[in-house]
Amino acid sequence: MLAPAMAEVVAVAAESLAGSRARAARTVLNQVVLPGEELLLPEQEDAEGPGGGGERPLRLNAGARSRVRVVCGPGLRRCGDRLLVTKCGRLRHKEPGSGSGGGVYWVDSQQKRYVPVKGDHVIGIVTAKSGDIFKVDVGGSEPASLSYLAFEGATKRNRPNVQVGDLIYGQFVVANKDMEPEMVCIDSCGRANGMGVIGHDGLLFKVTLGLIRKLLAPDCEIIQEVGKLYPLEIVFGMNGRIWVKAKTIQQTLILANILEACEHMTTDQRKQIFSRLAES
Amino acid sequence: MAAERKTKLSKNLLRMKFMQRGLDSETKKQLEEEEKKIIGEEHWYLDLPALTEKESFIIEEQSFLLCEDLLYGRMSFRGFNPEVEKLMLQMNAKNKAEVVEDKTEEVDVSDEEMARRYETLVGTIGKKFAKKRDRASYEEDENGDVKLIKAKKMFLKPHD
């Protein structure tokens, strides 16, 4: 995926090293950015003249709030008034749909190692049961803790039926670098919404995080084509884990192989494989 | 004697949680303000000029949920797991805020069946409250519905 971009990267790196000046985020959209680059937000572009002194011209309405709130997403950090790139990848931007302005900037990068993030739905494996909590391995630096009361309809007397080795689909409520991550299997209203223990059988395998996001995109063709093959069930975890289940073991394995391989296939190759499968 | 003099409750007692449940929001606010005043005089504070925090217009978020509209993580196709398919429609509709077109109102029980159930329900509940000697007059129908067969013995007015 990044092979054709390597030529771009070299050209871009040379340019930016020579200039060593912050670029406007607007001009770099959908291009490769490297860690250490600083990006200017649209409001600050007019301040940076050709000399690049960095002084902002006085405005008449200095008191009024002329800046809009911008969200910097994964791969970016705040550095004074600018955005600092921390991961290499393509810079993306999303316009705000409604209400508060500014939009979201983020870096579309590829990695295999998951870092727990609050609000993410993940698939975890129960590794230990100690007292009132379960220890769940989510692929992060430490196992997440899951309280037995965090299931729908669970009370002190009515404990959920969870054993060591079960697969759990849940979301994080606490996930930062200072504390142990905590997850739950209910939402804020107390309903399960599909979370909880994932059923028996099926196959769990690991893919890169970028592939998960690609497959969960609203207009993903791969999922639509896969759904036409035969009855099946898939669960995607944002930690790079996918669980699949079909009626027979062979179908399950075919599905797992397709999903793992489709990261490196072109559209034509994929269509070939699907048509061959549909025939058999 | 107790009605003559209103028992005066102490302030500490009134500040307790169970005494505050019945108050309306205004009295609660007043009590809170009074408490804050009491506390404010006793608390120590730094006698420094107020530090103005720089207002940052950039918010840092590490989650991809804000960035990309991702679908719900559980999927089922061709009827493998009907509950998950229902969930898919629900959650994805919530994300896109679309109006679900096929909104068939599924009535679990038809009206006729409800009426029949209530009819028999009267019999079974009635049996529960009937006296021991009247319980014999309830008998089970062919369908298993409990119905009152003969009239209950009521007071008969004497002719003269």
Coordinates of N, CA, C and O in Angstrom, one line a residue, chain B:
Chain B
M1 N -50.5 18.0 72.6 CA -49.4 18.7 73.2 C -48.3 18.8 72.2 O -47.6 19.8 72.2
A2 N -48.1 17.8 71.4 CA -47.0 17.9 70.4 C -47.3 19.0 69.3 O -46.5 19.6 68.7
A3 N -48.7 19.2 69.1 CA -49.1 20.1 68.0 C -48.9 21.5 68.4 O -48.8 22.4 67.6
E4 N -48.8 21.8 69.7 CA -48.7 23.2 70.2 C -47.4 23.8 69.8 O -47.3 24.9 69.3
R5 N -46.3 23.0 70.0 CA -45.0 23.6 69.8 C -44.3 22.8 68.6 O -44.2 21.6 68.7
K6 N -43.8 23.5 67.6 CA -43.1 22.8 66.5 C -41.7 22.5 67.0 O -41.0 23.3 67.4
T7 N -41.3 21.2 66.8 CA -40.0 20.8 67.2 C -39.0 21.5 66.3 O -39.0 21.4 65.1
K8 N -38.0 22.1 67.0 CA -37.0 22.9 66.2 C -35.9 21.9 65.9 O -35.2 21.4 66.8
L9 N -35.6 21.6 64.6 CA -34.6 20.7 64.3 C -33.3 21.5 64.1 O -33.3 22.6 63.6
S10 N -32.2 20.9 64.5 CA -30.9 21.6 64.4 C -30.5 21.7 62.9 O -30.9 21.0 62.1
K11 N -29.6 22.7 62.7 CA -29.1 22.9 61.3 C -28.4 21.7 60.8 O -28.5 21.3 59.6
N12 N -27.6 21.0 61.6 CA -26.9 19.9 61.1 C -27.8 18.8 60.7 O -27.6 18.1 59.7
L13 N -28.9 18.7 61.4 CA -29.9 17.6 61.1 C -30.5 17.9 59.7 O -30.7 17.1 58.9
L14 N -30.8 19.2 59.5 CA -31.4 19.6 58.3 C -30.5 19.5 57.1 O -30.9 19.3 55.9
R15 N -29.2 19.5 57.3 CA -28.2 19.4 56.2 C -28.0 17.9 55.8 O -27.3 17.7 54.9
M16 N -28.6 17.0 56.6 CA -28.4 15.6 56.2 C -29.1 15.2 55.0 O -30.1 15.8 54.6
K17 N -28.6 14.2 54.3 CA -29.1 13.8 53.0 C -30.6 13.5 53.0 O -31.4 13.9 52.2
F18 N -31.1 12.7 54.0 CA -32.4 12.3 54.0 C -33.4 13.4 54.2 O -34.6 13.3 53.8
M19 N -33.0 14.5 54.9 CA -33.9 15.6 55.1 C -34.0 16.5 53.8 O -34.8 17.3 53.7
Q20 N -33.0 16.3 52.9 CA -33.0 17.2 51.7 C -33.7 16.6 50.6 O -33.9 17.3 49.6
R21 N -34.1 15.4 50.6 CA -34.8 14.8 49.5 C -36.1 15.5 49.2 O -36.5 15.6 48.1
G22 N -36.8 15.9 50.2 CA -38.1 16.5 50.0 C -38.1 18.0 49.6 O -39.1 18.5 49.2
L23 N -36.9 18.6 49.7 CA -36.9 20.0 49.4 C -37.0 20.2 47.9 O -36.5 19.4 47.1
D24 N -37.4 21.4 47.5 CA -37.4 21.7 46.0 C -36.1 22.3 45.7 O -35.3 22.7 46.6
S25 N -35.8 22.5 44.4 CA -34.5 22.9 43.9 C -34.1 24.3 44.5 O -32.9 24.5 44.8
E26 N -35.0 25.2 44.7 CA -34.7 26.5 45.1 C -34.1 26.5 46.5 O -33.0 27.1 46.8
T27 N -34.8 25.8 47.4 CA -34.3 25.8 48.8 C -33.0 25.1 48.8 O -32.1 25.4 49.6
K28 N -32.8 24.1 48.0 CA -31.5 23.4 47.9 C -30.4 24.3 47.6 O -29.3 24.3 48.2
K29 N -30.7 25.2 46.5 CA -29.6 26.1 46.1 C -29.3 27.1 47.2 O -28.1 27.4 47.4
Q30 N -30.3 27.5 47.9 CA -30.1 28.5 49.0 C -29.2 27.9 50.0 O -28.2 28.5 50.5
L31 N -29.5 26.6 50.4 CA -28.8 26.0 51.4 C -27.3 25.8 51.0 O -26.4 26.0 51.8
E32 N -27.1 25.4 49.7 CA -25.8 25.3 49.2 C -25.0 26.5 49.2 O -23.8 26.5 49.6
E33 N -25.6 27.6 48.9 CA -24.9 28.9 48.9 C -24.5 29.3 50.3 O -23.4 29.7 50.6
E34 N -25.4 29.0 51.3 CA -25.1 29.3 52.6 C -23.9 28.5 53.1 O -23.0 29.0 53.8
E35 N -23.9 27.2 52.7 CA -22.8 26.3 53.1 C -21.5 26.9 52.5 O -20.5 26.9 53.2
K36 N -21.6 27.3 51.2 CA -20.3 27.8 50.6 C -19.8 29.0 51.3 O -18.6 29.1 51.5
K37 N -20.7 29.9 51.8 CA -20.3 31.1 52.5 C -19.5 30.7 53.8 O -18.5 31.2 54.1
I38 N -20.1 29.7 54.5 CA -19.5 29.3 55.7 C -18.1 28.7 55.5 O -17.2 29.0 56.1
I39 N -18.0 27.9 54.4 CA -16.8 27.2 54.1 C -15.8 28.3 53.7 O -14.6 28.2 54.0
G40 N -16.2 29.2 52.8 CA -15.3 30.2 52.2 C -14.5 31.0 53.2 O -13.3 31.3 53.0
E41 N -15.1 31.3 54.3 CA -14.4 32.1 55.3 C -13.2 31.3 56.0 O -12.2 31.9 56.3
E42 N -13.5 30.0 56.1 CA -12.5 29.2 56.9 C -11.4 28.7 56.0 O -10.3 28.5 56.5
H43 N -11.6 28.5 54.7 CA -10.6 27.9 53.8 C -9.5 28.8 53.6 O -9.6 30.0 53.4
W44 N -8.3 28.3 53.5 CA -7.1 29.1 53.2 C -7.0 29.2 51.7 O -7.4 28.3 50.9
Y45 N -6.4 30.2 51.2 CA -6.3 30.4 49.7 C -4.9 31.2 49.5 O -4.4 31.8 50.4
L46 N -4.5 31.0 48.2 CA -3.2 31.7 47.9 C -3.5 33.1 47.5 O -4.4 33.4 46.7
D47 N -2.7 34.0 48.0 CA -2.9 35.4 47.7 C -2.2 35.9 46.5 O -1.4 36.8 46.5
L48 N -2.4 35.1 45.4 CA -1.6 35.5 44.1 C -2.6 36.0 43.1 O -3.8 35.7 43.1
P49 N -2.1 36.7 42.1 CA -3.0 37.2 41.0 C -3.4 35.9 40.2 O -2.7 35.0 40.0
A50 N -4.7 36.0 39.8 CA -5.3 34.9 39.1 C -4.5 34.6 37.8 O -4.3 35.4 37.0
L51 N -4.1 33.3 37.6 CA -3.4 32.9 36.4 C -4.4 32.7 35.3 O -5.3 31.8 35.5
T52 N -4.3 33.3 34.2 CA -5.2 33.1 33.1 C -4.7 31.9 32.3 O -3.6 31.9 31.8
E53 N -5.6 31.0 32.1 CA -5.2 29.8 31.4 C -5.3 30.1 29.9 O -6.3 30.7 29.5
K54 N -4.3 29.7 29.1 CA -4.4 30.0 27.7 C -5.5 29.2 27.1 O -5.5 28.0 27.2
E55 N -6.4 29.9 26.4 CA -7.5 29.1 25.8 C -7.0 28.4 24.5 O -6.6 29.1 23.6
S56 N -7.0 27.1 24.6 CA -6.5 26.4 23.4 C -7.7 26.1 22.5 O -8.7 25.7 22.9
F57 N -7.4 26.3 21.2 CA -8.5 26.0 20.3 C -8.3 24.7 19.6 O -9.0 24.4 18.7
I58 N -7.3 23.9 20.0 CA -7.1 22.6 19.4 C -7.4 21.6 20.5 O -6.8 21.6 21.6
I59 N -8.2 20.7 20.2 CA -8.6 19.6 21.1 C -7.9 18.3 20.7 O -8.0 18.0 19.5
E60 N -7.3 17.6 21.6 CA -6.6 16.4 21.2 C -7.5 15.2 21.5 O -8.0 15.0 22.6
E61 N -7.7 14.3 20.5 CA -8.5 13.1 20.6 C -7.7 12.0 20.0 O -7.2 12.1 18.9
Q62 N -7.7 10.9 20.7 CA -6.9 9.7 20.2 C -7.8 8.7 19.5 O -7.3 7.7 19.1
S63 N -9.1 9.0 19.4 CA -10.0 8.0 19.0 C -10.3 8.2 17.5 O -10.4 9.3 17.0
F64 N -10.4 7.1 16.8 CA -10.8 7.1 15.4 C -12.3 7.3 15.1 O -12.7 7.5 14.0
L65 N -13.1 7.2 16.2 CA -14.5 7.3 16.0 C -14.9 8.6 15.5 O -15.9 8.8 14.7
L66 N -14.2 9.7 16.0 CA -14.6 11.0 15.5 C -14.2 11.2 14.1 O -14.8 12.0 13.4
C67 N -13.1 10.6 13.7 CA -12.5 10.9 12.4 C -13.3 10.3 11.3 O -13.7 10.9 10.3
E68 N -13.5 8.9 11.4 CA -14.2 8.2 10.3 C -15.5 7.7 10.8 O -15.6 7.2 11.9
D69 N -16.5 7.7 9.9 CA -17.8 7.1 10.2 C -17.7 5.6 10.1 O -17.8 5.1 9.0
L70 N -17.4 4.9 11.1 CA -17.2 3.5 11.0 C -18.6 2.8 11.3 O -19.3 3.2 12.1
L71 N -18.8 1.6 10.6 CA -20.0 0.9 10.9 C -19.9 0.1 12.2 O -18.8 0.1 12.8
Y72 N -21.0 -0.5 12.6 CA -21.0 -1.2 13.8 C -20.2 -2.5 13.6 O -20.2 -3.1 12.5
G73 N -19.4 -2.9 14.7 CA -18.5 -4.0 14.5 C -19.0 -5.4 14.3 O -18.3 -6.3 13.9
R74 N -20.2 -5.6 14.7 CA -20.8 -7.0 14.6 C -21.6 -7.0 13.3 O -22.5 -6.2 13.1
M75 N -21.4 -8.1 12.5 CA -22.2 -8.2 11.3 C -22.6 -9.6 11.1 O -21.9 -10.5 11.4
S76 N -23.8 -9.8 10.5 CA -24.2 -11.1 10.1 C -24.9 -11.0 8.8 O -25.5 -10.0 8.4
F77 N -24.7 -12.0 7.9 CA -25.2 -12.0 6.6 C -26.1 -13.2 6.3 O -25.8 -14.3 6.8
R78 N -27.1 -13.0 5.5 CA -28.0 -14.1 5.0 C -28.6 -14.9 6.2 O -28.7 -16.1 6.1
G79 N -28.9 -14.1 7.2 CA -29.7 -14.8 8.3 C -29.0 -15.7 9.2 O -29.6 -16.5 9.8
F80 N -27.7 -15.6 9.3 CA -26.9 -16.5 10.1 C -27.3 -16.3 11.6 O -27.4 -17.2 12.4
N81 N -27.4 -15.0 12.0 CA -27.7 -14.6 13.3 C -28.7 -13.5 13.3 O -28.3 -12.3 13.2
P82 N -30.0 -13.8 13.4 CA -31.0 -12.7 13.2 C -30.9 -11.6 14.2 O -31.2 -10.4 13.9
E83 N -30.5 -11.9 15.4 CA -30.4 -10.8 16.4 C -29.4 -9.8 16.0 O -29.6 -8.6 16.1
V84 N -28.2 -10.3 15.5 CA -27.2 -9.4 15.1 C -27.6 -8.6 13.9 O -27.3 -7.4 13.7
E85 N -28.4 -9.2 13.0 CA -28.9 -8.4 11.8 C -29.8 -7.3 12.2 O -29.7 -6.2 11.7
K86 N -30.6 -7.6 13.3 CA -31.5 -6.5 13.8 C -30.6 -5.4 14.4 O -30.9 -4.2 14.2
L87 N -29.6 -5.8 15.1 CA -28.7 -4.8 15.7 C -28.0 -4.0 14.7 O -27.8 -2.8 14.9
M88 N -27.6 -4.6 13.6 CA -26.9 -3.9 12.5 C -27.8 -2.8 12.0 O -27.3 -1.6 11.9
L89 N -29.1 -3.1 11.8 CA -29.9 -2.0 11.3 C -30.1 -0.9 12.3 O -30.0 0.3 11.9
Q90 N -30.2 -1.3 13.5 CA -30.4 -0.3 14.6 C -29.2 0.6 14.7 O -29.3 1.8 14.6
M91 N -28.0 0.0 14.8 CA -26.8 0.8 15.1 C -26.4 1.6 13.9 O -26.0 2.8 14.1
N92 N -26.5 1.1 12.7 CA -26.1 1.8 11.6 C -27.1 2.9 11.2 O -26.7 4.0 10.8
A93 N -28.3 2.7 11.5 CA -29.3 3.8 11.3 C -29.0 4.9 12.3 O -29.1 6.1 12.0
K94 N -28.6 4.6 13.5 CA -28.3 5.6 14.5 C -27.1 6.5 14.1 O -27.1 7.7 14.2
N95 N -26.1 5.8 13.5 CA -25.0 6.5 13.0 C -25.3 7.5 11.9 O -24.9 8.6 11.9
K96 N -26.1 7.0 11.0 CA -26.3 7.9 9.8 C -27.6 8.7 10.0 O -27.9 9.6 9.2
A97 N -28.3 8.5 11.1 CA -29.5 9.3 11.4 C -30.5 9.2 10.3 O -31.1 10.2 9.9
E98 N -30.6 8.0 9.7 CA -31.6 7.9 8.6 C -32.9 7.4 9.1 O -33.0 6.8 10.2
V99 N -33.9 7.7 8.4 CA -35.2 7.2 8.8 C -35.4 5.8 8.3 O -35.3 5.6 7.1
V100 N -35.6 4.9 9.2 CA -35.8 3.5 8.7 C -37.1 3.4 8.0 O -38.2 3.7 8.5
E101 N -37.0 3.0 6.7 CA -38.2 3.0 5.9 C -39.2 1.9 6.2 O -40.4 2.2 6.4
D102 N -38.7 0.7 6.3 CA -39.7 -0.4 6.6 C -39.9 -0.5 8.0 O -39.2 -1.3 8.7
K103 N -40.7 0.3 8.6 CA -41.0 0.2 10.0 C -42.2 -0.5 10.2 O -43.3 0.0 10.4
T104 N -42.1 -1.8 10.2 CA -43.3 -2.7 10.4 C -43.5 -2.8 11.9 O -42.7 -3.3 12.6
E105 N -44.7 -2.4 12.4 CA -44.9 -2.5 13.8 C -45.3 -3.9 14.1 O -46.4 -4.3 13.8
E106 N -44.4 -4.6 14.7 CA -44.7 -6.0 15.0 C -45.5 -6.1 16.3 O -45.0 -5.8 17.3
V107 N -46.8 -6.5 16.1 CA -47.6 -6.8 17.3 C -47.4 -8.2 17.7 O -47.6 -9.1 16.9
D108 N -46.9 -8.4 18.9 CA -46.5 -9.8 19.3 C -47.8 -10.6 19.5 O -47.8 -11.7 19.1
V109 N -48.8 -10.0 20.1 CA -50.0 -10.8 20.3 C -51.2 -10.1 19.7 O -51.3 -8.9 19.8
S110 N -52.1 -10.8 18.9 CA -53.2 -10.1 18.3 C -54.2 -9.7 19.3 O -54.2 -10.2 20.5
D111 N -55.1 -8.8 18.9 CA -56.1 -8.2 19.8 C -57.0 -9.3 20.3 O -57.5 -9.3 21.5
E112 N -57.4 -10.2 19.4 CA -58.4 -11.3 19.8 C -57.8 -12.1 20.9 O -58.5 -12.5 21.8
E113 N -56.5 -12.5 20.7 CA -55.9 -13.3 21.7 C -55.8 -12.6 23.0 O -56.0 -13.3 24.1
M114 N -55.6 -11.3 23.0 CA -55.5 -10.6 24.2 C -56.9 -10.7 24.9 O -57.0 -10.8 26.1
A115 N -58.0 -10.5 24.2 CA -59.3 -10.5 24.8 C -59.6 -11.9 25.4 O -60.1 -12.0 26.5
R116 N -59.1 -12.9 24.7 CA -59.4 -14.3 25.2 C -58.6 -14.5 26.5 O -59.1 -15.1 27.5
R117 N -57.4 -14.0 26.5 CA -56.5 -14.2 27.7 C -57.1 -13.5 28.9 O -57.1 -14.0 30.0
Y118 N -57.6 -12.3 28.6 CA -58.2 -11.5 29.8 C -59.4 -12.2 30.3 O -59.7 -12.2 31.5
E119 N -60.2 -12.8 29.4 CA -61.4 -13.5 29.9 C -61.0 -14.6 30.8 O -61.6 -14.7 31.9
T120 N -60.0 -15.4 30.5 CA -59.6 -16.5 31.4 C -58.9 -15.9 32.6 O -59.0 -16.5 33.7
L121 N -58.2 -14.9 32.4 CA -57.5 -14.3 33.5 C -58.4 -13.9 34.7 O -58.1 -14.1 35.8
V122 N -59.6 -13.4 34.3 CA -60.6 -13.0 35.3 C -60.9 -14.3 36.2 O -61.0 -14.2 37.4
G123 N -61.1 -15.4 35.5 CA -61.4 -16.6 36.3 C -60.3 -17.0 37.2 O -60.5 -17.3 38.4
T124 N -59.1 -17.1 36.7 CA -58.0 -17.5 37.6 C -57.7 -16.6 38.7 O -57.4 -17.0 39.9
I125 N -57.8 -15.3 38.5 CA -57.5 -14.4 39.6 C -58.7 -14.4 40.6 O -58.5 -14.3 41.8
G126 N -59.9 -14.5 40.0 CA -61.1 -14.6 40.9 C -61.0 -15.8 41.8 O -61.4 -15.7 43.0
K127 N -60.5 -16.9 41.3 CA -60.4 -18.1 42.2 C -59.5 -17.8 43.3 O -59.7 -18.3 44.4
K128 N -58.4 -17.0 43.1 CA -57.5 -16.7 44.2 C -58.1 -16.0 45.3 O -57.8 -16.2 46.5
F129 N -59.1 -15.1 45.0 CA -59.7 -14.3 46.1 C -61.0 -14.9 46.6 O -61.6 -14.3 47.5
A130 N -61.4 -16.0 46.0 CA -62.7 -16.6 46.4 C -62.5 -17.3 47.8 O -61.4 -17.8 48.0
K131 N -63.5 -17.3 48.6 CA -63.4 -18.0 49.9 C -63.4 -19.5 49.6 O -63.7 -20.0 48.5
K132 N -63.0 -20.2 50.6 CA -62.7 -21.7 50.5 C -64.0 -22.4 50.0 O -63.9 -23.3 49.1
R133 N -65.1 -22.0 50.5 CA -66.3 -22.7 50.1 C -66.7 -22.4 48.7 O -67.4 -23.1 48.0
D134 N -66.3 -21.2 48.2 CA -66.7 -20.8 46.8 C -65.7 -21.4 45.8 O -66.0 -21.4 44.6
R135 N -64.5 -21.8 46.2 CA -63.5 -22.3 45.3 C -64.0 -23.6 44.5 O -63.6 -23.9 43.4
A136 N -64.9 -24.3 45.2 CA -65.5 -25.5 44.5 C -66.3 -25.2 43.3 O -66.4 -26.0 42.4
S137 N -66.8 -23.9 43.2 CA -67.7 -23.6 42.1 C -66.9 -23.2 40.9 O -67.5 -23.0 39.8
Y138 N -65.6 -23.1 41.0 CA -64.7 -22.8 39.8 C -64.3 -24.1 39.2 O -63.8 -25.0 39.9
E139 N -64.6 -24.3 37.9 CA -64.1 -25.6 37.3 C -63.4 -25.3 36.0 O -63.6 -24.3 35.4
E140 N -62.6 -26.2 35.6 CA -61.8 -26.1 34.4 C -62.6 -26.5 33.1 O -63.2 -27.5 33.1
D141 N -62.5 -25.6 32.1 CA -63.2 -25.8 30.9 C -62.5 -26.8 30.0 O -61.4 -27.4 30.4
E142 N -63.0 -27.1 28.8 CA -62.2 -28.0 27.9 C -60.9 -27.5 27.5 O -59.9 -28.2 27.4
N143 N -60.7 -26.1 27.4 CA -59.5 -25.6 26.9 C -58.5 -25.4 28.1 O -57.4 -24.9 27.9
G144 N -58.9 -25.7 29.3 CA -58.1 -25.5 30.4 C -58.3 -24.1 31.0 O -57.5 -23.6 31.9
D145 N -59.4 -23.4 30.6 CA -59.7 -22.1 31.2 C -60.5 -22.3 32.5 O -61.4 -23.0 32.5
V146 N -60.1 -21.5 33.5 CA -60.8 -21.6 34.7 C -62.0 -20.7 34.7 O -61.9 -19.5 34.5
K147 N -63.2 -21.3 34.8 CA -64.4 -20.4 34.7 C -65.4 -20.8 35.9 O -65.4 -21.9 36.4
L148 N -66.1 -19.7 36.2 CA -67.1 -19.9 37.3 C -68.3 -20.6 36.8 O -69.0 -20.1 35.9
I149 N -68.7 -21.7 37.3 CA -69.8 -22.5 36.8 C -71.1 -22.1 37.3 O -72.0 -21.6 36.6
K150 N -71.3 -22.2 38.6 CA -72.6 -21.8 39.1 C -72.5 -20.4 39.9 O -71.4 -20.0 40.3
A151 N -73.6 -19.8 40.1 CA -73.7 -18.5 40.7 C -73.2 -18.6 42.2 O -73.5 -19.6 42.8
K152 N -72.5 -17.6 42.6 CA -72.1 -17.5 44.0 C -73.3 -17.4 44.9 O -74.3 -16.7 44.5
K153 N -73.2 -17.9 46.1 CA -74.3 -17.8 47.0 C -74.3 -16.4 47.6 O -73.4 -16.0 48.2
M154 N -75.4 -15.7 47.2 CA -75.5 -14.4 47.7 C -76.6 -14.3 48.7 O -77.4 -15.2 48.8
F155 N -76.7 -13.2 49.4 CA -77.8 -13.0 50.4 C -79.1 -12.9 49.7 O -79.3 -12.1 48.8
L156 N -80.1 -13.8 50.1 CA -81.4 -13.8 49.4 C -82.3 -13.1 50.4 O -82.5 -13.5 51.6
K157 N -83.0 -12.1 49.8 CA -83.9 -11.3 50.7 C -85.1 -12.1 51.0 O -85.7 -12.7 50.1
P158 N -85.5 -12.2 52.3 CA -86.8 -13.0 52.6 C -88.0 -12.3 52.0 O -88.1 -11.1 51.9
H159 N -88.9 -13.2 51.6 CA -90.1 -12.7 50.9 C -91.0 -11.8 51.8 O -91.4 -10.8 51.4
D160 N -91.3 -12.3 52.9 CA -92.0 -11.4 53.9 C -91.8 -12.0 55.3 O -91.5 -12.7 55.8

